[in-house]
């Protein structure tokens, strides 16, 4: 690139920039008028913006701007607006008991609406949009409940969570019998047959016979002597058609080996009590109760 | 050979030589200064005319405007909090009221049917009598007629108006023009103002409108209709019919030589020539070339050129011509509602017969009759009860602890009546099922719910079926509802998917 200063282009009669690339020169056309005006308008706007809106960081704080806009305050305002928007239904949710909500068709319909939207935003990630759950995530639409399916039980589970670290969280711990070498692989294999037999399926009778005592010693304390489970300690019923981690032999032996247990957050820290009430009513109703 | 456009040499004088020019450029050149692609509007000054058709047109104007302004004020008693306005399109409440009829949004097909019937009736009328709708009842014609009457009131008849438009601005011109536009705007505002009464309770709205408490949509609609009325009827007039309305273009498909339309009887009129008193009528036509048919025409055409796209069939030229014919002592009806076929027949010395019954009028008539019958039948069959069943799609089914399968449905039960109704919900297709709705105890057979008047209630219904009762993964089933005011049945499916034992 060589530059021999600006000179006039012969054909168009317009000055060039004075730069030359292998004989090609660039015309020094002025910027389009409309573009310039938009540019100036943007500059004017930005000055106005600095004056009116929070803009410049300082050493201790920032310029707040004349309009006093604050996102933090807007969130607080939005939450207050939400209460206002919920209106009479929201106020009733606060005072009514769970049973009262469910027996009042209008309030129930209202709670269902609130519950549905909150469920979709927060619970559906694990439990699925329809609440049918998946492997390791409880199905909320059936009649099998690890921690109880009454309105109050559901409300408590939502509020404090499961293994969430909250003081009042639902807490149970299935031992990892295999991983922690509490049982031999052969024993686990036989116990698997025992569990299969409990759920009413065909199993190896000899294996079942070998671990009857072992089941009573190791498993019955939580799952009960008949394997019926116990909702107080979150021990699943081994005799029904429902399993959280799968019902084939591999899944059952894997569960005895590893003793998996999922975590559900304590939503009481994020939702107000009436939202949790609405959620409980929504889940309760959708479980066909 | 590749032709390169040479831009390295400045344009020479040679390139300015006349060469091929685009049609658009030609048109622009032809239109001259200030012109464009389009022909500038030639102002039309329709002259006042008296006669039979003009009288009918005045009566139609009063009747149509009367209906438009009066209808929202008719009261009609309805129970409860329902509006007492006979004709009301209630967008907020999502209802359409027409005297004893109350339509819900999902019944909009009745309106569709009405529009189809309207279109077919228009086809039939056009095939029989040509553009009767355009000439007498179309809002564009009615309001333009009214606006021309106002114009005449302020500026006088045709000649006075032409003179006024040519004269320089003066106080006289200013008040005449100003007054005309003020009254036009007043009528336009009245038009927009009456329109909004169809969408809100009229006696309430007429108060809230003036104190600024009416819904925003009312003000916007009123402003829009004021503007369109003023522009369409005041300044655009015949251009709306000729350029904006599709009907003049479509009508050609309905018309034929047997359609009654405003026709210049050229068999009788030609050869036309001015006529002096006492001259003989031998060897000449009855048309005295007085041009009265042209000056009264609101569309600015000469009917003697034959049937034209612009003609709205209003018959004002018939009146104008009859007036002259009477003065001339000749029989009326040189311009008349007649058919092209009759004109041709008379020229050929045949009998000019009128054939209202033709294949196309039969087709239109039969189509109109069919659609009307279907709509009427549908309307008679209309039940105050409606049932919609939405089955849960996520999850499609749930397996319960004992292996039973549950499907969940949402039943939308509509009670269009004005009294609360109790419905019994039944289910058939699978034996041994349990029905349950949230908050109620489970039932082996039937559920009972009450639906408030004029409402839709959504009821969640859980259907539990023992696995043994499910012979297939997909079973056809049905929900039934029964009540004192009506019953309904809706077919759906019961799914058990991979949980199905078989």
PDB file of N, CA, C and O in Angstrom, chain B residues 168-228:
ATOM      1  N   UNK B 168     -62.215  31.117  -6.988  1.00  0.00           N
ATOM      2  CA  UNK B 168     -61.143  31.262  -5.993  1.00  0.00           C
ATOM      3  C   UNK B 168     -61.717  31.251  -4.577  1.00  0.00           C
ATOM      4  O   UNK B 168     -62.913  31.445  -4.387  1.00  0.00           O
ATOM      5  N   UNK B 169     -60.851  31.032  -3.604  1.00  0.00           N
ATOM      6  CA  UNK B 169     -61.293  30.957  -2.219  1.00  0.00           C
ATOM      7  C   UNK B 169     -61.918  32.282  -1.795  1.00  0.00           C
ATOM      8  O   UNK B 169     -61.384  33.350  -2.049  1.00  0.00           O
ATOM      9  N   UNK B 170     -63.077  32.159  -1.184  1.00  0.00           N
ATOM     10  CA  UNK B 170     -63.756  33.352  -0.686  1.00  0.00           C
ATOM     11  C   UNK B 170     -64.455  32.959   0.598  1.00  0.00           C
ATOM     12  O   UNK B 170     -64.498  31.793   0.971  1.00  0.00           O
ATOM     13  N   UNK B 171     -65.012  33.943   1.259  1.00  0.00           N
ATOM     14  CA  UNK B 171     -65.717  33.665   2.515  1.00  0.00           C
ATOM     15  C   UNK B 171     -66.880  32.723   2.258  1.00  0.00           C
ATOM     16  O   UNK B 171     -67.132  31.775   3.004  1.00  0.00           O
ATOM     17  N   UNK B 172     -67.587  32.987   1.135  1.00  0.00           N
ATOM     18  CA  UNK B 172     -68.726  32.149   0.757  1.00  0.00           C
ATOM     19  C   UNK B 172     -68.286  30.707   0.553  1.00  0.00           C
ATOM     20  O   UNK B 172     -68.893  29.782   1.095  1.00  0.00           O
ATOM     21  N   UNK B 173     -67.189  30.530  -0.194  1.00  0.00           N
ATOM     22  CA  UNK B 173     -66.698  29.174  -0.467  1.00  0.00           C
ATOM     23  C   UNK B 173     -66.238  28.510   0.827  1.00  0.00           C
ATOM     24  O   UNK B 173     -66.502  27.334   1.073  1.00  0.00           O
ATOM     25  N   UNK B 174     -65.585  29.333   1.665  1.00  0.00           N
ATOM     26  CA  UNK B 174     -65.026  28.791   2.899  1.00  0.00           C
ATOM     27  C   UNK B 174     -66.121  28.241   3.799  1.00  0.00           C
ATOM     28  O   UNK B 174     -66.024  27.116   4.311  1.00  0.00           O
ATOM     29  N   UNK B 175     -67.191  28.988   3.992  1.00  0.00           N
ATOM     30  CA  UNK B 175     -68.224  28.490   4.925  1.00  0.00           C
ATOM     31  C   UNK B 175     -68.984  27.328   4.331  1.00  0.00           C
ATOM     32  O   UNK B 175     -69.351  26.385   5.032  1.00  0.00           O
ATOM     33  N   UNK B 176     -69.165  27.346   3.013  1.00  0.00           N
ATOM     34  CA  UNK B 176     -69.866  26.219   2.388  1.00  0.00           C
ATOM     35  C   UNK B 176     -69.031  24.937   2.507  1.00  0.00           C
ATOM     36  O   UNK B 176     -69.536  23.872   2.881  1.00  0.00           O
ATOM     37  N   UNK B 177     -67.737  25.055   2.165  1.00  0.00           N
ATOM     38  CA  UNK B 177     -66.865  23.874   2.249  1.00  0.00           C
ATOM     39  C   UNK B 177     -66.695  23.442   3.706  1.00  0.00           C
ATOM     40  O   UNK B 177     -66.780  22.249   4.035  1.00  0.00           O
ATOM     41  N   UNK B 178     -66.452  24.450   4.565  1.00  0.00           N
ATOM     42  CA  UNK B 178     -66.234  24.149   5.987  1.00  0.00           C
ATOM     43  C   UNK B 178     -67.455  23.485   6.599  1.00  0.00           C
ATOM     44  O   UNK B 178     -67.345  22.475   7.291  1.00  0.00           O
ATOM     45  N   UNK B 179     -68.623  24.058   6.309  1.00  0.00           N
ATOM     46  CA  UNK B 179     -69.864  23.498   6.858  1.00  0.00           C
ATOM     47  C   UNK B 179     -70.071  22.074   6.396  1.00  0.00           C
ATOM     48  O   UNK B 179     -70.416  21.188   7.187  1.00  0.00           O
ATOM     49  N   UNK B 180     -69.820  21.841   5.108  1.00  0.00           N
ATOM     50  CA  UNK B 180     -70.001  20.505   4.549  1.00  0.00           C
ATOM     51  C   UNK B 180     -69.101  19.500   5.271  1.00  0.00           C
ATOM     52  O   UNK B 180     -69.570  18.450   5.741  1.00  0.00           O
ATOM     53  N   UNK B 181     -67.821  19.867   5.402  1.00  0.00           N
ATOM     54  CA  UNK B 181     -66.892  18.931   6.039  1.00  0.00           C
ATOM     55  C   UNK B 181     -67.235  18.720   7.508  1.00  0.00           C
ATOM     56  O   UNK B 181     -67.088  17.623   8.041  1.00  0.00           O
ATOM     57  N   UNK B 182     -67.726  19.782   8.166  1.00  0.00           N
ATOM     58  CA  UNK B 182     -68.102  19.643   9.578  1.00  0.00           C
ATOM     59  C   UNK B 182     -69.257  18.659   9.716  1.00  0.00           C
ATOM     60  O   UNK B 182     -69.241  17.771  10.575  1.00  0.00           O
ATOM     61  N   UNK B 183     -70.273  18.814   8.859  1.00  0.00           N
ATOM     62  CA  UNK B 183     -71.419  17.899   8.948  1.00  0.00           C
ATOM     63  C   UNK B 183     -70.984  16.480   8.582  1.00  0.00           C
ATOM     64  O   UNK B 183     -71.388  15.501   9.202  1.00  0.00           O
ATOM     65  N   UNK B 184     -70.128  16.379   7.559  1.00  0.00           N
ATOM     66  CA  UNK B 184     -69.612  15.047   7.194  1.00  0.00           C
ATOM     67  C   UNK B 184     -68.943  14.378   8.395  1.00  0.00           C
ATOM     68  O   UNK B 184     -69.207  13.223   8.694  1.00  0.00           O
ATOM     69  N   UNK B 185     -68.069  15.166   9.051  1.00  0.00           N
ATOM     70  CA  UNK B 185     -67.363  14.602  10.201  1.00  0.00           C
ATOM     71  C   UNK B 185     -68.356  14.209  11.295  1.00  0.00           C
ATOM     72  O   UNK B 185     -68.188  13.190  11.963  1.00  0.00           O
ATOM     73  N   UNK B 186     -69.403  15.042  11.440  1.00  0.00           N
ATOM     74  CA  UNK B 186     -70.431  14.730  12.431  1.00  0.00           C
ATOM     75  C   UNK B 186     -71.103  13.404  12.121  1.00  0.00           C
ATOM     76  O   UNK B 186     -71.257  12.542  12.991  1.00  0.00           O
ATOM     77  N   UNK B 187     -71.495  13.230  10.854  1.00  0.00           N
ATOM     78  CA  UNK B 187     -72.146  11.970  10.457  1.00  0.00           C
ATOM     79  C   UNK B 187     -71.166  10.806  10.634  1.00  0.00           C
ATOM     80  O   UNK B 187     -71.527   9.743  11.151  1.00  0.00           O
ATOM     81  N   UNK B 188     -69.908  11.031  10.237  1.00  0.00           N
ATOM     82  CA  UNK B 188     -68.905   9.975  10.358  1.00  0.00           C
ATOM     83  C   UNK B 188     -68.743   9.576  11.814  1.00  0.00           C
ATOM     84  O   UNK B 188     -68.686   8.394  12.155  1.00  0.00           O
ATOM     85  N   UNK B 189     -68.710  10.574  12.701  1.00  0.00           N
ATOM     86  CA  UNK B 189     -68.581  10.290  14.125  1.00  0.00           C
ATOM     87  C   UNK B 189     -69.815   9.532  14.626  1.00  0.00           C
ATOM     88  O   UNK B 189     -69.704   8.587  15.409  1.00  0.00           O
ATOM     89  N   UNK B 190     -70.975   9.946  14.124  1.00  0.00           N
ATOM     90  CA  UNK B 190     -72.195   9.238  14.502  1.00  0.00           C
ATOM     91  C   UNK B 190     -72.166   7.790  14.042  1.00  0.00           C
ATOM     92  O   UNK B 190     -72.649   6.893  14.727  1.00  0.00           O
ATOM     93  N   UNK B 191     -71.564   7.554  12.894  1.00  0.00           N
ATOM     94  CA  UNK B 191     -71.450   6.185  12.377  1.00  0.00           C
ATOM     95  C   UNK B 191     -70.540   5.348  13.257  1.00  0.00           C
ATOM     96  O   UNK B 191     -70.891   4.253  13.692  1.00  0.00           O
ATOM     97  N   UNK B 192     -69.347   5.901  13.529  1.00  0.00           N
ATOM     98  CA  UNK B 192     -68.409   5.186  14.398  1.00  0.00           C
ATOM     99  C   UNK B 192     -68.988   5.035  15.789  1.00  0.00           C
ATOM    100  O   UNK B 192     -68.830   3.998  16.431  1.00  0.00           O
ATOM    101  N   UNK B 193     -69.663   6.074  16.254  1.00  0.00           N
ATOM    102  CA  UNK B 193     -70.243   6.039  17.584  1.00  0.00           C
ATOM    103  C   UNK B 193     -71.320   4.984  17.716  1.00  0.00           C
ATOM    104  O   UNK B 193     -71.433   4.316  18.746  1.00  0.00           O
ATOM    105  N   UNK B 194     -72.130   4.810  16.673  1.00  0.00           N
ATOM    106  CA  UNK B 194     -73.198   3.799  16.748  1.00  0.00           C
ATOM    107  C   UNK B 194     -72.614   2.405  16.681  1.00  0.00           C
ATOM    108  O   UNK B 194     -73.126   1.472  17.288  1.00  0.00           O
ATOM    109  N   UNK B 195     -71.521   2.253  15.952  1.00  0.00           N
ATOM    110  CA  UNK B 195     -70.904   0.937  15.773  1.00  0.00           C
ATOM    111  C   UNK B 195     -70.534   0.318  17.115  1.00  0.00           C
ATOM    112  O   UNK B 195     -70.760  -0.858  17.366  1.00  0.00           O
ATOM    113  N   UNK B 196     -69.934   1.134  17.999  1.00  0.00           N
ATOM    114  CA  UNK B 196     -69.419   0.570  19.254  1.00  0.00           C
ATOM    115  C   UNK B 196     -70.552   0.115  20.177  1.00  0.00           C
ATOM    116  O   UNK B 196     -70.325  -0.697  21.063  1.00  0.00           O
ATOM    117  N   UNK B 197     -71.777   0.613  19.940  1.00  0.00           N
ATOM    118  CA  UNK B 197     -72.889   0.176  20.787  1.00  0.00           C
ATOM    119  C   UNK B 197     -73.222  -1.298  20.564  1.00  0.00           C
ATOM    120  O   UNK B 197     -73.888  -1.911  21.382  1.00  0.00           O
ATOM    121  N   UNK B 198     -72.797  -1.844  19.452  1.00  0.00           N
ATOM    122  CA  UNK B 198     -73.055  -3.257  19.191  1.00  0.00           C
ATOM    123  C   UNK B 198     -72.169  -4.152  20.054  1.00  0.00           C
ATOM    124  O   UNK B 198     -72.369  -5.344  20.118  1.00  0.00           O
ATOM    125  N   UNK B 199     -71.136  -3.550  20.676  1.00  0.00           N
ATOM    126  CA  UNK B 199     -70.153  -4.360  21.398  1.00  0.00           C
ATOM    127  C   UNK B 199     -70.188  -4.127  22.908  1.00  0.00           C
ATOM    128  O   UNK B 199     -69.478  -4.785  23.644  1.00  0.00           O
ATOM    129  N   UNK B 200     -70.974  -3.139  23.344  1.00  0.00           N
ATOM    130  CA  UNK B 200     -71.097  -2.880  24.776  1.00  0.00           C
ATOM    131  C   UNK B 200     -72.540  -2.476  25.038  1.00  0.00           C
ATOM    132  O   UNK B 200     -73.248  -2.074  24.126  1.00  0.00           O
ATOM    133  N   UNK B 201     -72.917  -2.569  26.311  1.00  0.00           N
ATOM    134  CA  UNK B 201     -74.265  -2.163  26.671  1.00  0.00           C
ATOM    135  C   UNK B 201     -74.457  -0.690  26.302  1.00  0.00           C
ATOM    136  O   UNK B 201     -73.761   0.191  26.840  1.00  0.00           O
ATOM    137  N   UNK B 202     -75.375  -0.425  25.362  1.00  0.00           N
ATOM    138  CA  UNK B 202     -75.491   0.912  24.779  1.00  0.00           C
ATOM    139  C   UNK B 202     -75.783   2.002  25.812  1.00  0.00           C
ATOM    140  O   UNK B 202     -75.079   3.007  25.852  1.00  0.00           O
ATOM    141  N   UNK B 203     -76.818   1.838  26.684  1.00  0.00           N
ATOM    142  CA  UNK B 203     -77.112   2.929  27.627  1.00  0.00           C
ATOM    143  C   UNK B 203     -75.955   3.216  28.579  1.00  0.00           C
ATOM    144  O   UNK B 203     -75.754   4.360  28.976  1.00  0.00           O
ATOM    145  N   UNK B 204     -75.175   2.182  28.932  1.00  0.00           N
ATOM    146  CA  UNK B 204     -74.016   2.402  29.802  1.00  0.00           C
ATOM    147  C   UNK B 204     -72.924   3.118  29.028  1.00  0.00           C
ATOM    148  O   UNK B 204     -72.339   4.093  29.500  1.00  0.00           O
ATOM    149  N   UNK B 205     -72.672   2.631  27.802  1.00  0.00           N
ATOM    150  CA  UNK B 205     -71.545   3.149  27.028  1.00  0.00           C
ATOM    151  C   UNK B 205     -71.751   4.614  26.660  1.00  0.00           C
ATOM    152  O   UNK B 205     -70.802   5.394  26.650  1.00  0.00           O
ATOM    153  N   UNK B 206     -72.995   4.983  26.393  1.00  0.00           N
ATOM    154  CA  UNK B 206     -73.217   6.367  25.954  1.00  0.00           C
ATOM    155  C   UNK B 206     -72.867   7.332  27.076  1.00  0.00           C
ATOM    156  O   UNK B 206     -72.504   8.484  26.822  1.00  0.00           O
ATOM    157  N   UNK B 207     -72.956   6.862  28.333  1.00  0.00           N
ATOM    158  CA  UNK B 207     -72.516   7.711  29.458  1.00  0.00           C
ATOM    159  C   UNK B 207     -71.008   7.633  29.626  1.00  0.00           C
ATOM    160  O   UNK B 207     -70.327   8.646  29.648  1.00  0.00           O
ATOM    161  N   UNK B 208     -70.493   6.401  29.728  1.00  0.00           N
ATOM    162  CA  UNK B 208     -69.063   6.253  30.026  1.00  0.00           C
ATOM    163  C   UNK B 208     -68.202   6.808  28.892  1.00  0.00           C
ATOM    164  O   UNK B 208     -67.099   7.280  29.123  1.00  0.00           O
ATOM    165  N   UNK B 209     -68.725   6.780  27.656  1.00  0.00           N
ATOM    166  CA  UNK B 209     -67.943   7.266  26.516  1.00  0.00           C
ATOM    167  C   UNK B 209     -67.555   8.727  26.712  1.00  0.00           C
ATOM    168  O   UNK B 209     -66.426   9.122  26.445  1.00  0.00           O
ATOM    169  N   UNK B 210     -68.490   9.523  27.197  1.00  0.00           N
ATOM    170  CA  UNK B 210     -68.246  10.962  27.272  1.00  0.00           C
ATOM    171  C   UNK B 210     -67.422  11.363  28.484  1.00  0.00           C
ATOM    172  O   UNK B 210     -66.859  12.446  28.511  1.00  0.00           O
ATOM    173  N   UNK B 211     -67.379  10.492  29.504  1.00  0.00           N
ATOM    174  CA  UNK B 211     -66.574  10.860  30.674  1.00  0.00           C
ATOM    175  C   UNK B 211     -65.211  10.166  30.643  1.00  0.00           C
ATOM    176  O   UNK B 211     -64.473  10.206  31.606  1.00  0.00           O
ATOM    177  N   UNK B 212     -64.893   9.532  29.513  1.00  0.00           N
ATOM    178  CA  UNK B 212     -63.563   8.930  29.374  1.00  0.00           C
ATOM    179  C   UNK B 212     -63.416   7.616  30.106  1.00  0.00           C
ATOM    180  O   UNK B 212     -62.310   7.155  30.326  1.00  0.00           O
ATOM    181  N   UNK B 213     -64.547   6.993  30.494  1.00  0.00           N
ATOM    182  CA  UNK B 213     -64.458   5.752  31.268  1.00  0.00           C
ATOM    183  C   UNK B 213     -64.763   4.527  30.424  1.00  0.00           C
ATOM    184  O   UNK B 213     -64.822   3.421  30.940  1.00  0.00           O
ATOM    185  N   UNK B 214     -64.953   4.712  29.120  1.00  0.00           N
ATOM    186  CA  UNK B 214     -65.277   3.572  28.255  1.00  0.00           C
ATOM    187  C   UNK B 214     -64.004   2.796  27.934  1.00  0.00           C
ATOM    188  O   UNK B 214     -62.896   3.320  28.064  1.00  0.00           O
ATOM    189  N   UNK B 215     -64.140   1.531  27.509  1.00  0.00           N
ATOM    190  CA  UNK B 215     -62.940   0.762  27.152  1.00  0.00           C
ATOM    191  C   UNK B 215     -62.191   1.422  26.000  1.00  0.00           C
ATOM    192  O   UNK B 215     -62.797   2.056  25.126  1.00  0.00           O
ATOM    193  N   UNK B 216     -60.887   1.246  25.998  1.00  0.00           N
ATOM    194  CA  UNK B 216     -60.042   1.867  24.974  1.00  0.00           C
ATOM    195  C   UNK B 216     -60.476   1.430  23.571  1.00  0.00           C
ATOM    196  O   UNK B 216     -60.473   2.212  22.623  1.00  0.00           O
ATOM    197  N   UNK B 217     -60.884   0.147  23.469  1.00  0.00           N
ATOM    198  CA  UNK B 217     -61.279  -0.367  22.159  1.00  0.00           C
ATOM    199  C   UNK B 217     -62.448   0.429  21.585  1.00  0.00           C
ATOM    200  O   UNK B 217     -62.557   0.607  20.376  1.00  0.00           O
ATOM    201  N   UNK B 218     -63.330   0.912  22.475  1.00  0.00           N
ATOM    202  CA  UNK B 218     -64.481   1.683  22.008  1.00  0.00           C
ATOM    203  C   UNK B 218     -64.009   2.972  21.340  1.00  0.00           C
ATOM    204  O   UNK B 218     -64.486   3.337  20.262  1.00  0.00           O
ATOM    205  N   UNK B 219     -63.048   3.641  21.989  1.00  0.00           N
ATOM    206  CA  UNK B 219     -62.554   4.897  21.414  1.00  0.00           C
ATOM    207  C   UNK B 219     -61.825   4.628  20.092  1.00  0.00           C
ATOM    208  O   UNK B 219     -62.005   5.347  19.114  1.00  0.00           O
ATOM    209  N   UNK B 220     -61.001   3.571  20.086  1.00  0.00           N
ATOM    210  CA  UNK B 220     -60.230   3.278  18.870  1.00  0.00           C
ATOM    211  C   UNK B 220     -61.173   2.909  17.721  1.00  0.00           C
ATOM    212  O   UNK B 220     -61.058   3.433  16.613  1.00  0.00           O
ATOM    213  N   UNK B 221     -62.148   2.017  17.990  1.00  0.00           N
ATOM    214  CA  UNK B 221     -63.090   1.616  16.946  1.00  0.00           C
ATOM    215  C   UNK B 221     -63.867   2.819  16.442  1.00  0.00           C
ATOM    216  O   UNK B 221     -64.077   2.988  15.236  1.00  0.00           O
ATOM    217  N   UNK B 222     -64.308   3.660  17.386  1.00  0.00           N
ATOM    218  CA  UNK B 222     -65.082   4.842  16.999  1.00  0.00           C
ATOM    219  C   UNK B 222     -64.238   5.744  16.104  1.00  0.00           C
ATOM    220  O   UNK B 222     -64.697   6.193  15.051  1.00  0.00           O
ATOM    221  N   UNK B 223     -62.970   5.955  16.489  1.00  0.00           N
ATOM    222  CA  UNK B 223     -62.093   6.823  15.698  1.00  0.00           C
ATOM    223  C   UNK B 223     -61.846   6.217  14.319  1.00  0.00           C
ATOM    224  O   UNK B 223     -61.901   6.920  13.302  1.00  0.00           O
ATOM    225  N   UNK B 224     -61.620   4.900  14.275  1.00  0.00           N
ATOM    226  CA  UNK B 224     -61.352   4.233  12.998  1.00  0.00           C
ATOM    227  C   UNK B 224     -62.537   4.370  12.059  1.00  0.00           C
ATOM    228  O   UNK B 224     -62.396   4.704  10.882  1.00  0.00           O
ATOM    229  N   UNK B 225     -63.743   4.102  12.577  1.00  0.00           N
ATOM    230  CA  UNK B 225     -64.920   4.150  11.720  1.00  0.00           C
ATOM    231  C   UNK B 225     -65.276   5.565  11.331  1.00  0.00           C
ATOM    232  O   UNK B 225     -65.790   5.799  10.242  1.00  0.00           O
ATOM    233  N   UNK B 226     -64.988   6.520  12.228  1.00  0.00           N
ATOM    234  CA  UNK B 226     -65.194   7.922  11.866  1.00  0.00           C
ATOM    235  C   UNK B 226     -64.299   8.252  10.674  1.00  0.00           C
ATOM    236  O   UNK B 226     -64.760   8.827   9.684  1.00  0.00           O
ATOM    237  N   UNK B 227     -63.030   7.855  10.772  1.00  0.00           N
ATOM    238  CA  UNK B 227     -62.076   8.162   9.706  1.00  0.00           C
ATOM    239  C   UNK B 227     -62.481   7.479   8.400  1.00  0.00           C
ATOM    240  O   UNK B 227     -62.519   8.115   7.345  1.00  0.00           O
ATOM    241  N   UNK B 228     -62.805   6.182   8.456  1.00  0.00           N
ATOM    242  CA  UNK B 228     -63.125   5.480   7.206  1.00  0.00           C
ATOM    243  C   UNK B 228     -64.414   6.018   6.598  1.00  0.00           C
ATOM    244  O   UNK B 228     -64.511   6.178   5.385  1.00  0.00           O
TER     245      UNK B 228
END
